[in-house]
């Protein structure tokens, strides 16, 4: 199985700050990567797919980038409603889809 | 609006069985591959099982293979997960989630249903 390693595991940032979360795959996943946001007590919601495509209705302050084994999620101008956990997921390796361990984002 | 509503969870003893359901609405259920994904308390996400739109392709995570069975009834817009020989490590919030056409990320998730395996 492809292992997904996310960093950092937790992150504290101020309102208006730019935040970056990293995800590394154990082998090339050819942009088969999605990012999800999970607010406390809620189910995960899709943010980004194909490494850099924004899902319908997701604010443009979220963006994804990367290639090969290294990917990142960037949040520009952090808002209070962005406090959540974020997970990456690889879907290149059909049908064994795996998630990163998650990044918990809090306000400083 | 796409909606996925899970039910059937609860407290069950180790070794016993439980069946989860997920009722879909707001889209043509029979056109989409569906999944079960779980999250142990305070932990990350683990994909559990997949079923293709017409039930031709079914896959399981190694951790549940031989114990869990995924199925669907397209006439009832319902996805199922039959869980047998339950273990304490199966304790988790179970989500049903949809694949978009021609890809394998998860574009919509249900609210989840809790399964607790304990004596």
PDB file of C-alpha atoms in Angstrom:
ATOM      1  CA  UNK A   1       0.000   0.000   0.000  1.00  0.00           C
ATOM      2  CA  UNK A   2       1.075   3.573  -0.604  1.00  0.00           C
ATOM      3  CA  UNK A   3       1.828   5.352   2.662  1.00  0.00           C
ATOM      4  CA  UNK A   4       0.843   9.005   3.058  1.00  0.00           C
ATOM      5  CA  UNK A   5       2.774  11.141   5.525  1.00  0.00           C
ATOM      6  CA  UNK A   6       1.340  14.500   6.503  1.00  0.00           C
ATOM      7  CA  UNK A   7       3.119  17.335   8.251  1.00  0.00           C
ATOM      8  CA  UNK A   8       2.823  18.997  10.596  1.00  0.00           C
ATOM      9  CA  UNK A   9       0.493  16.946  12.794  1.00  0.00           C
ATOM     10  CA  UNK A  10      -0.756  20.147  14.401  1.00  0.00           C
ATOM     11  CA  UNK A  11      -0.472  23.794  13.563  1.00  0.00           C
ATOM     12  CA  UNK A  12      -1.362  27.052  15.261  1.00  0.00           C
ATOM     13  CA  UNK A  13      -1.813  30.178  13.140  1.00  0.00           C
ATOM     14  CA  UNK A  14      -3.275  33.674  13.375  1.00  0.00           C
ATOM     15  CA  UNK A  15      -6.230  35.106  11.484  1.00  0.00           C
ATOM     16  CA  UNK A  16      -5.172  36.419   8.102  1.00  0.00           C
ATOM     17  CA  UNK A  17      -2.023  34.290   8.028  1.00  0.00           C
ATOM     18  CA  UNK A  18      -1.073  31.935   5.173  1.00  0.00           C
ATOM     19  CA  UNK A  19      -0.858  28.271   6.174  1.00  0.00           C
ATOM     20  CA  UNK A  20       0.742  25.366   4.310  1.00  0.00           C
ATOM     21  CA  UNK A  21       0.219  21.670   5.005  1.00  0.00           C
ATOM     22  CA  UNK A  22       2.419  19.038   3.369  1.00  0.00           C
ATOM     23  CA  UNK A  23       1.699  15.489   2.260  1.00  0.00           C
ATOM     24  CA  UNK A  24       4.315  13.021   1.072  1.00  0.00           C
ATOM     25  CA  UNK A  25       3.534   9.739  -0.679  1.00  0.00           C
ATOM     26  CA  UNK A  26       5.769   6.676  -0.400  1.00  0.00           C
ATOM     27  CA  UNK A  27       5.823   6.469  -4.205  1.00  0.00           C
ATOM     28  CA  UNK A  28       4.758   8.537  -7.191  1.00  0.00           C
ATOM     29  CA  UNK A  29       0.954   9.031  -7.200  1.00  0.00           C
ATOM     30  CA  UNK A  30       0.784  11.056 -10.436  1.00  0.00           C
ATOM     31  CA  UNK A  31      -1.414  13.825  -9.000  1.00  0.00           C
ATOM     32  CA  UNK A  32      -4.005  11.348  -7.727  1.00  0.00           C
ATOM     33  CA  UNK A  33      -4.377  13.335  -4.528  1.00  0.00           C
ATOM     34  CA  UNK A  34      -7.301  14.906  -2.696  1.00  0.00           C
ATOM     35  CA  UNK A  35      -7.544  17.128   0.367  1.00  0.00           C
ATOM     36  CA  UNK A  36     -10.402  17.082   2.881  1.00  0.00           C
ATOM     37  CA  UNK A  37     -11.440  19.405   5.692  1.00  0.00           C
ATOM     38  CA  UNK A  38     -13.076  17.970   8.807  1.00  0.00           C
ATOM     39  CA  UNK A  39     -14.547  20.434  11.278  1.00  0.00           C
ATOM     40  CA  UNK A  40     -15.058  19.261  14.869  1.00  0.00           C
ATOM     41  CA  UNK A  41     -17.964  16.821  15.123  1.00  0.00           C
ATOM     42  CA  UNK A  42     -18.585  16.856  11.357  1.00  0.00           C
ATOM     43  CA  UNK A  43     -17.845  14.554   8.454  1.00  0.00           C
ATOM     44  CA  UNK A  44     -14.960  15.260   6.052  1.00  0.00           C
ATOM     45  CA  UNK A  45     -15.646  17.600   3.145  1.00  0.00           C
ATOM     46  CA  UNK A  46     -13.771  17.550  -0.152  1.00  0.00           C
ATOM     47  CA  UNK A  47     -11.631  20.628  -0.813  1.00  0.00           C
ATOM     48  CA  UNK A  48      -9.210  19.722  -3.602  1.00  0.00           C
ATOM     49  CA  UNK A  49      -8.930  16.844  -6.101  1.00  0.00           C
ATOM     50  CA  UNK A  50      -6.375  15.982  -8.794  1.00  0.00           C
ATOM     51  CA  UNK A  51      -3.856  17.744  -6.549  1.00  0.00           C
ATOM     52  CA  UNK A  52      -4.891  21.249  -7.600  1.00  0.00           C
ATOM     53  CA  UNK A  53      -8.569  21.367  -8.659  1.00  0.00           C
ATOM     54  CA  UNK A  54     -10.961  23.176  -6.332  1.00  0.00           C
ATOM     55  CA  UNK A  55     -14.202  21.322  -5.502  1.00  0.00           C
ATOM     56  CA  UNK A  56     -17.486  23.112  -6.105  1.00  0.00           C
ATOM     57  CA  UNK A  57     -18.224  25.786  -3.535  1.00  0.00           C
ATOM     58  CA  UNK A  58     -14.790  25.755  -1.875  1.00  0.00           C
ATOM     59  CA  UNK A  59     -13.418  29.279  -1.232  1.00  0.00           C
ATOM     60  CA  UNK A  60     -10.591  30.370  -3.502  1.00  0.00           C
ATOM     61  CA  UNK A  61      -8.275  30.971  -0.524  1.00  0.00           C
ATOM     62  CA  UNK A  62      -7.703  27.194  -0.595  1.00  0.00           C
ATOM     63  CA  UNK A  63      -5.255  25.882  -3.172  1.00  0.00           C
ATOM     64  CA  UNK A  64      -3.350  22.689  -3.847  1.00  0.00           C
ATOM     65  CA  UNK A  65      -0.071  22.026  -5.588  1.00  0.00           C
ATOM     66  CA  UNK A  66       2.605  19.435  -6.038  1.00  0.00           C
ATOM     67  CA  UNK A  67       3.611  16.465  -8.141  1.00  0.00           C
ATOM     68  CA  UNK A  68       5.278  13.077  -7.869  1.00  0.00           C
ATOM     69  CA  UNK A  69       5.472  12.254  -4.178  1.00  0.00           C
ATOM     70  CA  UNK A  70       5.214  15.766  -2.675  1.00  0.00           C
ATOM     71  CA  UNK A  71       1.986  17.753  -2.354  1.00  0.00           C
ATOM     72  CA  UNK A  72       0.772  20.719  -0.369  1.00  0.00           C
ATOM     73  CA  UNK A  73      -2.408  22.491   0.662  1.00  0.00           C
ATOM     74  CA  UNK A  74      -2.239  26.244   1.120  1.00  0.00           C
ATOM     75  CA  UNK A  75      -4.789  28.390   2.917  1.00  0.00           C
ATOM     76  CA  UNK A  76      -4.439  32.104   2.231  1.00  0.00           C
ATOM     77  CA  UNK A  77      -5.766  34.687   4.667  1.00  0.00           C
ATOM     78  CA  UNK A  78      -6.817  32.229   7.375  1.00  0.00           C
ATOM     79  CA  UNK A  79     -10.396  32.632   8.605  1.00  0.00           C
ATOM     80  CA  UNK A  80     -11.904  31.442  11.907  1.00  0.00           C
ATOM     81  CA  UNK A  81     -14.100  28.949  10.017  1.00  0.00           C
ATOM     82  CA  UNK A  82     -10.957  27.222   8.726  1.00  0.00           C
ATOM     83  CA  UNK A  83     -10.252  25.748  12.173  1.00  0.00           C
ATOM     84  CA  UNK A  84     -10.444  22.035  11.406  1.00  0.00           C
ATOM     85  CA  UNK A  85      -8.440  18.920  10.726  1.00  0.00           C
ATOM     86  CA  UNK A  86      -7.148  18.414   7.206  1.00  0.00           C
ATOM     87  CA  UNK A  87      -6.456  15.067   5.541  1.00  0.00           C
ATOM     88  CA  UNK A  88      -4.797  14.148   2.272  1.00  0.00           C
ATOM     89  CA  UNK A  89      -5.787  11.003   0.357  1.00  0.00           C
ATOM     90  CA  UNK A  90      -4.130   9.211  -2.550  1.00  0.00           C
ATOM     91  CA  UNK A  91      -6.369   7.554  -5.125  1.00  0.00           C
ATOM     92  CA  UNK A  92      -3.749   6.580  -7.701  1.00  0.00           C
ATOM     93  CA  UNK A  93      -3.404   3.113  -6.162  1.00  0.00           C
ATOM     94  CA  UNK A  94      -6.705   1.474  -7.177  1.00  0.00           C
ATOM     95  CA  UNK A  95      -8.430   0.038  -5.164  1.00  0.00           C
ATOM     96  CA  UNK A  96      -6.345   0.609  -2.045  1.00  0.00           C
ATOM     97  CA  UNK A  97      -6.966   4.233  -1.166  1.00  0.00           C
ATOM     98  CA  UNK A  98      -5.048   5.645   1.779  1.00  0.00           C
ATOM     99  CA  UNK A  99      -5.154   8.788   3.872  1.00  0.00           C
ATOM    100  CA  UNK A 100      -2.562  10.875   5.611  1.00  0.00           C
ATOM    101  CA  UNK A 101      -2.619  11.011   9.386  1.00  0.00           C
ATOM    102  CA  UNK A 102      -4.163  14.478   9.440  1.00  0.00           C
ATOM    103  CA  UNK A 103      -3.206  18.001  10.457  1.00  0.00           C
ATOM    104  CA  UNK A 104      -5.105  19.774  13.206  1.00  0.00           C
ATOM    105  CA  UNK A 105      -5.259  23.509  12.564  1.00  0.00           C
ATOM    106  CA  UNK A 106      -5.994  25.839  15.468  1.00  0.00           C
ATOM    107  CA  UNK A 107      -6.062  29.590  15.921  1.00  0.00           C
ATOM    108  CA  UNK A 108      -3.220  31.239  17.767  1.00  0.00           C
TER     109      UNK A 108
ATOM    110  CA  UNK B   1     -28.665  18.257  -2.943  1.00  0.00           C
ATOM    111  CA  UNK B   2     -26.630  15.111  -2.421  1.00  0.00           C
ATOM    112  CA  UNK B   3     -27.482  13.437   0.878  1.00  0.00           C
ATOM    113  CA  UNK B   4     -26.115  10.276   2.459  1.00  0.00           C
ATOM    114  CA  UNK B   5     -27.696   9.153   5.719  1.00  0.00           C
ATOM    115  CA  UNK B   6     -26.213   6.257   7.668  1.00  0.00           C
ATOM    116  CA  UNK B   7     -27.976   4.175  10.313  1.00  0.00           C
ATOM    117  CA  UNK B   8     -27.698   0.891  12.164  1.00  0.00           C
ATOM    118  CA  UNK B   9     -24.829   1.600  14.518  1.00  0.00           C
ATOM    119  CA  UNK B  10     -24.675   0.876  18.214  1.00  0.00           C
ATOM    120  CA  UNK B  11     -22.975  -1.040  20.998  1.00  0.00           C
ATOM    121  CA  UNK B  12     -22.193  -4.669  20.211  1.00  0.00           C
ATOM    122  CA  UNK B  13     -20.197  -7.383  21.971  1.00  0.00           C
ATOM    123  CA  UNK B  14     -16.988  -8.750  20.471  1.00  0.00           C
ATOM    124  CA  UNK B  15     -17.669 -11.575  18.038  1.00  0.00           C
ATOM    125  CA  UNK B  16     -21.197 -10.407  17.250  1.00  0.00           C
ATOM    126  CA  UNK B  17     -22.602  -8.908  14.048  1.00  0.00           C
ATOM    127  CA  UNK B  18     -24.091  -5.600  12.966  1.00  0.00           C
ATOM    128  CA  UNK B  19     -25.459  -4.252   9.686  1.00  0.00           C
ATOM    129  CA  UNK B  20     -25.115  -0.626   8.640  1.00  0.00           C
ATOM    130  CA  UNK B  21     -27.260   1.121   6.039  1.00  0.00           C
ATOM    131  CA  UNK B  22     -26.747   4.309   4.035  1.00  0.00           C
ATOM    132  CA  UNK B  23     -29.694   5.861   2.212  1.00  0.00           C
ATOM    133  CA  UNK B  24     -28.795   8.126  -0.708  1.00  0.00           C
ATOM    134  CA  UNK B  25     -30.790  10.960  -2.217  1.00  0.00           C
ATOM    135  CA  UNK B  26     -30.272  13.921  -4.515  1.00  0.00           C
ATOM    136  CA  UNK B  27     -28.462  11.968  -7.246  1.00  0.00           C
ATOM    137  CA  UNK B  28     -28.855   8.848  -9.398  1.00  0.00           C
ATOM    138  CA  UNK B  29     -27.488   6.316  -6.910  1.00  0.00           C
ATOM    139  CA  UNK B  30     -27.185   3.503  -9.454  1.00  0.00           C
ATOM    140  CA  UNK B  31     -24.588   5.486 -11.433  1.00  0.00           C
ATOM    141  CA  UNK B  32     -22.022   5.852  -8.666  1.00  0.00           C
ATOM    142  CA  UNK B  33     -19.423   3.723  -6.923  1.00  0.00           C
ATOM    143  CA  UNK B  34     -19.825   3.806  -3.152  1.00  0.00           C
ATOM    144  CA  UNK B  35     -17.634   3.202  -0.135  1.00  0.00           C
ATOM    145  CA  UNK B  36     -17.485   2.737   3.597  1.00  0.00           C
ATOM    146  CA  UNK B  37     -14.749   4.655   5.422  1.00  0.00           C
ATOM    147  CA  UNK B  38     -14.187   4.602   9.168  1.00  0.00           C
ATOM    148  CA  UNK B  39     -12.567   6.786  11.785  1.00  0.00           C
ATOM    149  CA  UNK B  40     -11.633   5.439  15.200  1.00  0.00           C
ATOM    150  CA  UNK B  41     -12.161   7.928  18.050  1.00  0.00           C
ATOM    151  CA  UNK B  42      -9.572  10.693  17.822  1.00  0.00           C
ATOM    152  CA  UNK B  43      -7.830   8.983  14.907  1.00  0.00           C
ATOM    153  CA  UNK B  44      -7.466   9.314  11.161  1.00  0.00           C
ATOM    154  CA  UNK B  45      -9.473   7.943   8.264  1.00  0.00           C
ATOM    155  CA  UNK B  46      -9.365   4.357   6.995  1.00  0.00           C
ATOM    156  CA  UNK B  47     -11.011   3.197   3.783  1.00  0.00           C
ATOM    157  CA  UNK B  48     -12.959  -0.020   4.492  1.00  0.00           C
ATOM    158  CA  UNK B  49     -14.829  -1.223   1.405  1.00  0.00           C
ATOM    159  CA  UNK B  50     -15.859  -0.278  -2.140  1.00  0.00           C
ATOM    160  CA  UNK B  51     -18.663  -1.413  -4.426  1.00  0.00           C
ATOM    161  CA  UNK B  52     -19.044  -0.357  -8.044  1.00  0.00           C
ATOM    162  CA  UNK B  53     -22.276   1.096  -9.387  1.00  0.00           C
ATOM    163  CA  UNK B  54     -23.609  -2.246 -10.608  1.00  0.00           C
ATOM    164  CA  UNK B  55     -21.995  -4.346  -7.862  1.00  0.00           C
ATOM    165  CA  UNK B  56     -19.596  -5.979 -10.332  1.00  0.00           C
ATOM    166  CA  UNK B  57     -16.497  -4.867  -8.458  1.00  0.00           C
ATOM    167  CA  UNK B  58     -16.125  -5.188  -4.698  1.00  0.00           C
ATOM    168  CA  UNK B  59     -12.956  -4.596  -2.684  1.00  0.00           C
ATOM    169  CA  UNK B  60     -12.060  -4.584   1.002  1.00  0.00           C
ATOM    170  CA  UNK B  61      -9.279  -3.357   3.220  1.00  0.00           C
ATOM    171  CA  UNK B  62      -7.142  -6.204   4.528  1.00  0.00           C
ATOM    172  CA  UNK B  63      -8.235  -5.368   8.084  1.00  0.00           C
ATOM    173  CA  UNK B  64     -11.845  -6.353   7.356  1.00  0.00           C
ATOM    174  CA  UNK B  65     -11.554  -8.856   4.508  1.00  0.00           C
ATOM    175  CA  UNK B  66     -13.481 -12.037   5.281  1.00  0.00           C
ATOM    176  CA  UNK B  67     -15.493 -10.388   8.071  1.00  0.00           C
ATOM    177  CA  UNK B  68     -17.304  -7.478   6.379  1.00  0.00           C
ATOM    178  CA  UNK B  69     -19.569  -7.563   3.321  1.00  0.00           C
ATOM    179  CA  UNK B  70     -20.539  -4.509   1.306  1.00  0.00           C
ATOM    180  CA  UNK B  71     -23.675  -4.588  -0.829  1.00  0.00           C
ATOM    181  CA  UNK B  72     -26.202  -2.255  -2.376  1.00  0.00           C
ATOM    182  CA  UNK B  73     -29.820  -2.161  -3.501  1.00  0.00           C
ATOM    183  CA  UNK B  74     -30.095   0.340  -6.339  1.00  0.00           C
ATOM    184  CA  UNK B  75     -33.895   0.109  -6.329  1.00  0.00           C
ATOM    185  CA  UNK B  76     -33.891   1.330  -2.734  1.00  0.00           C
ATOM    186  CA  UNK B  77     -30.981   3.789  -3.135  1.00  0.00           C
ATOM    187  CA  UNK B  78     -29.303   2.054  -0.212  1.00  0.00           C
ATOM    188  CA  UNK B  79     -25.773   0.915   0.576  1.00  0.00           C
ATOM    189  CA  UNK B  80     -25.083  -1.705   3.237  1.00  0.00           C
ATOM    190  CA  UNK B  81     -22.208  -2.982   5.333  1.00  0.00           C
ATOM    191  CA  UNK B  82     -22.671  -6.334   7.038  1.00  0.00           C
ATOM    192  CA  UNK B  83     -20.102  -6.656   9.799  1.00  0.00           C
ATOM    193  CA  UNK B  84     -19.414 -10.007  11.457  1.00  0.00           C
ATOM    194  CA  UNK B  85     -16.886 -11.285  14.006  1.00  0.00           C
ATOM    195  CA  UNK B  86     -16.553  -7.761  15.320  1.00  0.00           C
ATOM    196  CA  UNK B  87     -13.454  -6.801  17.301  1.00  0.00           C
ATOM    197  CA  UNK B  88     -12.681  -3.947  19.652  1.00  0.00           C
ATOM    198  CA  UNK B  89     -10.476  -2.416  16.948  1.00  0.00           C
ATOM    199  CA  UNK B  90     -13.559  -2.066  14.714  1.00  0.00           C
ATOM    200  CA  UNK B  91     -14.873   0.606  17.086  1.00  0.00           C
ATOM    201  CA  UNK B  92     -15.210   3.702  14.930  1.00  0.00           C
ATOM    202  CA  UNK B  93     -17.455   6.212  13.251  1.00  0.00           C
ATOM    203  CA  UNK B  94     -18.448   4.683   9.922  1.00  0.00           C
ATOM    204  CA  UNK B  95     -19.088   6.961   6.949  1.00  0.00           C
ATOM    205  CA  UNK B  96     -20.545   6.119   3.587  1.00  0.00           C
ATOM    206  CA  UNK B  97     -18.964   8.138   0.803  1.00  0.00           C
ATOM    207  CA  UNK B  98     -19.455   8.519  -2.927  1.00  0.00           C
ATOM    208  CA  UNK B  99     -16.933   8.428  -5.759  1.00  0.00           C
ATOM    209  CA  UNK B 100     -17.457  10.926  -8.571  1.00  0.00           C
ATOM    210  CA  UNK B 101     -17.756   9.514 -12.096  1.00  0.00           C
ATOM    211  CA  UNK B 102     -14.456   8.132 -13.440  1.00  0.00           C
ATOM    212  CA  UNK B 103     -12.384   8.903 -10.368  1.00  0.00           C
ATOM    213  CA  UNK B 104     -11.659   7.591  -6.906  1.00  0.00           C
ATOM    214  CA  UNK B 105     -11.580  10.436  -4.470  1.00  0.00           C
ATOM    215  CA  UNK B 106     -14.667  10.893  -2.260  1.00  0.00           C
ATOM    216  CA  UNK B 107     -16.817  13.837  -3.256  1.00  0.00           C
ATOM    217  CA  UNK B 108     -19.676  13.471  -0.748  1.00  0.00           C
ATOM    218  CA  UNK B 109     -19.809  11.896   2.706  1.00  0.00           C
ATOM    219  CA  UNK B 110     -22.585  11.006   5.104  1.00  0.00           C
ATOM    220  CA  UNK B 111     -22.694  12.255   8.680  1.00  0.00           C
ATOM    221  CA  UNK B 112     -21.447   8.932  10.037  1.00  0.00           C
ATOM    222  CA  UNK B 113     -22.764   6.248  12.367  1.00  0.00           C
ATOM    223  CA  UNK B 114     -20.976   5.067  15.504  1.00  0.00           C
ATOM    224  CA  UNK B 115     -20.119   1.432  16.080  1.00  0.00           C
ATOM    225  CA  UNK B 116     -18.775   0.482  19.505  1.00  0.00           C
ATOM    226  CA  UNK B 117     -17.491  -3.036  20.069  1.00  0.00           C
ATOM    227  CA  UNK B 118     -17.192  -3.781  23.771  1.00  0.00           C
ATOM    228  CA  UNK B 119     -18.208  -6.357  26.316  1.00  0.00           C
TER     229      UNK B 119
END
